[in-house]
XYZ file of C-alpha atoms in Angstrom:
318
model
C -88.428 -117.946 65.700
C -91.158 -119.813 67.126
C -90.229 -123.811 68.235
C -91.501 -126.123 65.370
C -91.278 -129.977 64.504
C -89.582 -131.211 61.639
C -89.885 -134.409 59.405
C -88.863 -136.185 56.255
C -91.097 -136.828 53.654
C -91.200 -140.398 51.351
C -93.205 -139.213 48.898
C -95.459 -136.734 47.248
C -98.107 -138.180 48.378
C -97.463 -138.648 51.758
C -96.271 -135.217 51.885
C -99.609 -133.662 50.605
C -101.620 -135.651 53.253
C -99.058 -135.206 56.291
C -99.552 -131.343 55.154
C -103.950 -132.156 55.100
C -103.868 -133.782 58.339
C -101.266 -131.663 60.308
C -102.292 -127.723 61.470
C -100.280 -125.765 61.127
C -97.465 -127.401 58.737
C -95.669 -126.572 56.487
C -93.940 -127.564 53.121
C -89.792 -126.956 52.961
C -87.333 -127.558 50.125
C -84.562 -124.342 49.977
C -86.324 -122.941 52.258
C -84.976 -119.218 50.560
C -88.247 -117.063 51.456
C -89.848 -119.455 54.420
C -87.362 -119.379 56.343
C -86.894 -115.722 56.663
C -90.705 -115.472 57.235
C -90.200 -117.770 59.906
C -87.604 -115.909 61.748
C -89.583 -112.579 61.741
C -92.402 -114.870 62.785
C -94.643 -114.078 59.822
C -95.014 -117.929 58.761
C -95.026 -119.645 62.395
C -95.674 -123.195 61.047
C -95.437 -125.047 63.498
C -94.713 -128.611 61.324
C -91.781 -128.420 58.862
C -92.226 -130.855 55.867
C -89.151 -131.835 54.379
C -89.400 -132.502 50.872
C -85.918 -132.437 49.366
C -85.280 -136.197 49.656
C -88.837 -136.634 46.944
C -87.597 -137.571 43.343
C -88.501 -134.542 42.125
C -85.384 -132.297 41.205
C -85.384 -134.208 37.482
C -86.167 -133.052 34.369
C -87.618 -134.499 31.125
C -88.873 -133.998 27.614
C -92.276 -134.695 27.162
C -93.949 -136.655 24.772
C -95.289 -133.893 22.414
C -91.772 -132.518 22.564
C -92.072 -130.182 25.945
C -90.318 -130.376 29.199
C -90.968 -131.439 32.183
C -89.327 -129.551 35.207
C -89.395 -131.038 38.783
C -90.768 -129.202 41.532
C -87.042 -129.120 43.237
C -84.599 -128.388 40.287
C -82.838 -125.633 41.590
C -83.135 -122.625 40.019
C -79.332 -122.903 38.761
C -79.534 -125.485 36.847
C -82.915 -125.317 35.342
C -81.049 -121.391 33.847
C -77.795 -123.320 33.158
C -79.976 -126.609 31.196
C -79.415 -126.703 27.533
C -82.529 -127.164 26.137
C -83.825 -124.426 28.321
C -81.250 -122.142 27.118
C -81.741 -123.238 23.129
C -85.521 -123.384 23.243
C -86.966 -121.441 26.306
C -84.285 -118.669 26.634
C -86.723 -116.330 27.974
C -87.100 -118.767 31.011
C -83.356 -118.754 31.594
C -83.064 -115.169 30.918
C -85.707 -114.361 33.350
C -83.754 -116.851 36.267
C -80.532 -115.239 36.148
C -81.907 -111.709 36.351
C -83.397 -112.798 40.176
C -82.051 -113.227 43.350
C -77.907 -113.969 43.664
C -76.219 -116.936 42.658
C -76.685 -118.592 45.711
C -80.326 -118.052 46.194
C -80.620 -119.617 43.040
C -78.187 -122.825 44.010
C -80.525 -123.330 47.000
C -84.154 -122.241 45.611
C -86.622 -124.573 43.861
C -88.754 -124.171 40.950
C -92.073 -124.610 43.109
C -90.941 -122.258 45.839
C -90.059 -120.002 43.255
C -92.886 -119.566 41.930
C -95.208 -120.008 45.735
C -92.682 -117.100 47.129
C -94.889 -114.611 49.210
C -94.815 -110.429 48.042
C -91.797 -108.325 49.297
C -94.418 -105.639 50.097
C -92.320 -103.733 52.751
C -95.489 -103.922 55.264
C -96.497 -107.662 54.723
C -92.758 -107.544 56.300
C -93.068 -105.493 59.010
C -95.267 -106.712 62.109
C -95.827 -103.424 63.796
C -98.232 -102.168 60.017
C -101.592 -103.645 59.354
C -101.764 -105.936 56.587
C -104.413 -107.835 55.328
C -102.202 -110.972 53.784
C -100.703 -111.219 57.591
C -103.966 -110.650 59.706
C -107.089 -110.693 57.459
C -109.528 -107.788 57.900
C -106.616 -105.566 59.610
C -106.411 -103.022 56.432
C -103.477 -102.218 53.680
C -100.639 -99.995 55.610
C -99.251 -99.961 51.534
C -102.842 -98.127 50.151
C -102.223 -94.281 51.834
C -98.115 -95.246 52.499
C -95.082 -95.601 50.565
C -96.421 -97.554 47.368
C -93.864 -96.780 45.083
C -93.180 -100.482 44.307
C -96.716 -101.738 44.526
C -99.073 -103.049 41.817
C -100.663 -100.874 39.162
C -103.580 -102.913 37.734
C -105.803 -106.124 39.176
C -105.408 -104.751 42.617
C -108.175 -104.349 45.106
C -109.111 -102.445 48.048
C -107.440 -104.895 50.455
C -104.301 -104.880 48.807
C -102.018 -103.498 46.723
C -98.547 -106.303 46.731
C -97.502 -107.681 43.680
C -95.673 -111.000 42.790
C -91.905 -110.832 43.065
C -90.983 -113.953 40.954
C -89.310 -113.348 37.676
C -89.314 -117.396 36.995
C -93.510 -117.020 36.690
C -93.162 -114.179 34.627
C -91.580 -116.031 31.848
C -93.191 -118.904 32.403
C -96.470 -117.342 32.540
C -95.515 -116.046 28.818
C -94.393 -119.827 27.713
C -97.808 -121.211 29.190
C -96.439 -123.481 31.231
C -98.904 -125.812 33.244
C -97.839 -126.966 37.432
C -99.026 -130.413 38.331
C -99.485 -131.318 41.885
C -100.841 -133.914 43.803
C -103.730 -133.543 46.299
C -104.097 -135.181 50.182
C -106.032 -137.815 48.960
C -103.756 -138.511 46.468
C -105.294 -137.136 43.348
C -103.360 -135.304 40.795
C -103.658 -131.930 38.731
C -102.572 -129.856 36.104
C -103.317 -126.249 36.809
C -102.644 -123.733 33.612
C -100.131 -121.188 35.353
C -102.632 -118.161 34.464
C -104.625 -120.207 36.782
C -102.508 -120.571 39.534
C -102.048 -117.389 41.384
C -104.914 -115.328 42.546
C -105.602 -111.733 42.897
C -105.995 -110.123 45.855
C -110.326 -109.073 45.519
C -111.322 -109.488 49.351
C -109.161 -112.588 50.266
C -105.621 -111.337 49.545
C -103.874 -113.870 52.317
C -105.462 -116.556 49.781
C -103.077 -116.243 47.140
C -103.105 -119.144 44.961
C -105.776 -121.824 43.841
C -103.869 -124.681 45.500
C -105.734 -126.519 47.861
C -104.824 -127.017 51.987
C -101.968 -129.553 51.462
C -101.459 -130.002 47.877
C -98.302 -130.065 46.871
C -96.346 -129.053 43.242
C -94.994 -131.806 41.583
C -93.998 -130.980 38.129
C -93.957 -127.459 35.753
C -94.294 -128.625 32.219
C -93.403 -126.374 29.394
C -95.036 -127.407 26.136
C -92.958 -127.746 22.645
C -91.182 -124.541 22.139
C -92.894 -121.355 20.425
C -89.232 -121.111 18.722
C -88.945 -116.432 17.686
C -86.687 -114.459 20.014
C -86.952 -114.470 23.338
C -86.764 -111.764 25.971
C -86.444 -110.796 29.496
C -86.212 -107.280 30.121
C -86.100 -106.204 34.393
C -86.364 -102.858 35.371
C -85.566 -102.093 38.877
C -83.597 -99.333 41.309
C -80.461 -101.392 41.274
C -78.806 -103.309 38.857
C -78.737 -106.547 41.242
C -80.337 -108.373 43.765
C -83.544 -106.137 43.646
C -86.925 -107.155 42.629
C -88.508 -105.782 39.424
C -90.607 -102.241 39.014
C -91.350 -103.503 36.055
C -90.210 -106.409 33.824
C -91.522 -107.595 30.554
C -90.986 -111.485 29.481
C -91.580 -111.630 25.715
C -91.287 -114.445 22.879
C -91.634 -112.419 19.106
C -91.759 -114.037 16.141
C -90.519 -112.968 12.431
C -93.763 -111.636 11.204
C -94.239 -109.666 14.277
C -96.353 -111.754 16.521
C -95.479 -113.073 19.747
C -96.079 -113.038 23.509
C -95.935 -110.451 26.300
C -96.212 -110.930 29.849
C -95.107 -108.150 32.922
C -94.045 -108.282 36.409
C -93.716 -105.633 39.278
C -97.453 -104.774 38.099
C -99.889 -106.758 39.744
C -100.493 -109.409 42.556
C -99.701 -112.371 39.868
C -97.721 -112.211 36.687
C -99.735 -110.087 34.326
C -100.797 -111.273 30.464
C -103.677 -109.913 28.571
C -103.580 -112.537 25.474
C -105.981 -109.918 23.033
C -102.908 -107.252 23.728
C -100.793 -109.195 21.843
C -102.913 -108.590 18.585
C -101.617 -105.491 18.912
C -97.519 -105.825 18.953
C -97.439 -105.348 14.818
C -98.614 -101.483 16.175
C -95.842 -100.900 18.414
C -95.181 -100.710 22.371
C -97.879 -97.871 23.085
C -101.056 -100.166 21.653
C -100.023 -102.992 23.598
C -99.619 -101.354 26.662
C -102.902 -99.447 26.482
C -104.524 -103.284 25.941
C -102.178 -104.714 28.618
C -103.032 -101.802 31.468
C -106.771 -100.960 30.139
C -108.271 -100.261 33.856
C -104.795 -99.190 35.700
C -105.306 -97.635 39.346
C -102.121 -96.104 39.656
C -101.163 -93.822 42.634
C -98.705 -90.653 42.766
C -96.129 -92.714 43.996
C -96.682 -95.784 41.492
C -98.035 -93.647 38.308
C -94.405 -93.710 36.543
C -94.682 -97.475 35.783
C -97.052 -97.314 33.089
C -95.039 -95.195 30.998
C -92.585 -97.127 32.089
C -94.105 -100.467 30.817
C -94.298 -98.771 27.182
C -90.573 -98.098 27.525
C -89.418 -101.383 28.062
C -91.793 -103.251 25.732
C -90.901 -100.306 23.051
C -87.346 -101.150 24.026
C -87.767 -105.362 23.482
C -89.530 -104.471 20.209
C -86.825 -102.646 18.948
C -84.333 -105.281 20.289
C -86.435 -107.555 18.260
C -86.852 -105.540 14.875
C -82.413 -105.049 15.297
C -81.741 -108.363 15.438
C -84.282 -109.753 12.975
C-alpha cells in the first residue's frame, strides 16, 4: 500500500471541495471495497477523506410519503429498518443477500452503490484492463468471461456492477442527491447514475470530480410483492450471475430490474408491458441486443428462469 494522508471532514461541503481541490484524494466511509483496492495498489489515492463524522447516517420520511436514506447508514440497518422492511422489502431483501454480516455492519449506502466491478482482471495488475490503465485492452474479452456482462457492453469492456443494493433500488426508482465542490446540490435519477462502459469504461458514473452522495431517496411505496431473487455459484458471500429485483402487483403489473448482466443495474421500462405474458416475453424485451460469449451464453436462459421463477412466486402467493 502506497503512503497516503488522511483527514476529517466537517461537512459535505467541505468534503466535496477538499476532494475538487486535492489530486489525487479520495472519499472514505467503511472503506469495505477501497481499501482492498488500496492494498493491491489499484486505487493509490494519495488523500484519504474521512467522511464518517458528516451527519449523514440518518434516515427520514419524506414529505410526499418517501424516505430519505443517508449516504452512511450502514447497510445493516437500512435491511433491518421497519419501514424498509414493510414498504420496500425488495430493498431489504436485496441487502441481506450481499456481502456477510459484517461487510454490511461496516459498508455505507453510497459506497454501496459507487463499489468498483469484481471483474477478476480489473483485480489483477499483471492483465490489461482498460478501467485500470485506459487504452491497455480487456484481458476479460478472449479470457475467462464466465461472470461478465451479457448486454450494454462494449468493446473496451465487458465488467458488470456487483451491487445488489442498486439493483433493487434501481427497480424502486430511487433518486441520489449529492453536493458539488462549489457547493451546489443534485438529484440524479439512479438510471442516471452509473454509466456504461462505450469507450470510457474507467469513467463509470456521471458524478462529477469531487462530488459527493448525500442522500438516496426512495419515493412513496409502489405497495404489490416484492422480490429479490440472486443466482450465483455459492449460496453465500458470492456476487450474483444473475439476480432479478422485482415489485408485482395484483393485476399482473409491476417492475423488473437484473444484475450480474451488464456494467450498471439493468431495467428496460417497455419490458415490463410484457410481465402479464410470462418470463420468456420479458426477457426477450429486457436482453433485445445480448452479446453473449461461450462462456457467458447460459445467463440468458438463465434470466428467463429466475424471472419465470419470481412470477410464479408471485401468482402462488397472490
Amino acid at each position: 500500500m502506497k503512503a497516503f494522508s488522511y483527514e476529517r471532514m466537517q461537512t459535505p461541503a467541505d468534503a466535496a471541495a477538499a476532494a475538487a481541490r486535492t489530486p489525487g484524494a479520495k472519499f472514505i466511509a467503511g472503506g469495505t471495497n477501497l481499501l482492498d483496492l488500496m492494498k493491491l495498489e489499484i486505487e493509490t489515492p494519495t488523500h484519504l477523506l474521512d467522511v464518517n463524522g458528516l451527519d449523514l447516517d440518518r434516515m427520514e420520511e419524506t414529505d410526499d410519503g418517501g424516505l430519505r436514506i443517508g449516504a452512511l447508514v450502514r447497510n445493516t440497518d437500512l435491511a433491518a429498518d421497519r419501514r424498509v422492511r414493510r414498504d420496500y422489502a425488495v430493498l431489504s431483501r436485496a441487502l441481506l443477500a450481499g456481502a456477510s454480516g459484517q461487510l454490511r455492519n461496516k459498508a455505507t449506502t453510497a459506497g454501496n452503490l459507487l463499489q468498483r466491478t469484481r471483474c477478476p482482471y480489473f483485480y489483477d495488475t499483471d492483465q490489461p484492463c482498460n478501467k485500470r490503465h485506459p487504452g491497455s485492452g480487456c484481458a476479460a474479452i478472449g479470457g475467462f468471461n464466465r461472470q461478465h456482462a451479457v448486454i450494454g457492453a462494449s468493446d473496451k469492456c465487458i465488467a458488470t456492477h456487483p451491487s445488489d443494493m442498486a439493483v433493487a433500488m434501481r427497480a424502486l426508482d430511487a433518486v441520489v442527491e449529492t453536493v458539488q465542490p462549489d457547493g451546489t446540490t443534485r438529484s440524479i435519477p439512479i438510471a442516471d447514475l452509473h454509466r456504461l462502459p462505450g469507450d470510457t469504461p474507467q469513467d463509470e458514473t456521471t458524478l462529477v470530480a469531487g462530488e459527493l452522495i448525500t442522500n438516496v431517496v426512495l419515493p412513496k411505496p409502489l405497495g404489490g410483492q416484492h422480490f429479490y431473487r440472486k443466482v450465483r455459484d455459492r449460496a453465500s458471500y458470492a456476487f450474483a450471475l444473475v439476480s432479478v429485483a422485482a415489485v408485482v402487483q395484483r393485476d399482473g403489473s409491476g417492475r423488473i430490474a437484473l444484475g450480474g448482466v451488464a456494467h450498471k443495474p439493468w431495467r428496460v421500462e417497455a419490458a415490463e408491458a410484457e410481465l402479464p405474458g410470462g418470463a420468456k416475453a420479458v426477457t426477450t424485451r429486457l436482453l433485445a441486443g445480448a452479446k453473449t460469449t461461450h462462456e457467458n451464453a447460459f445467463k440468458l436462459p438463465l434470466v428467463e428462469r429466475t424471472i419465470a421463477a419470481v412470477l410464479v412466486d408471485a401468482g402462488a402467493r397472490a
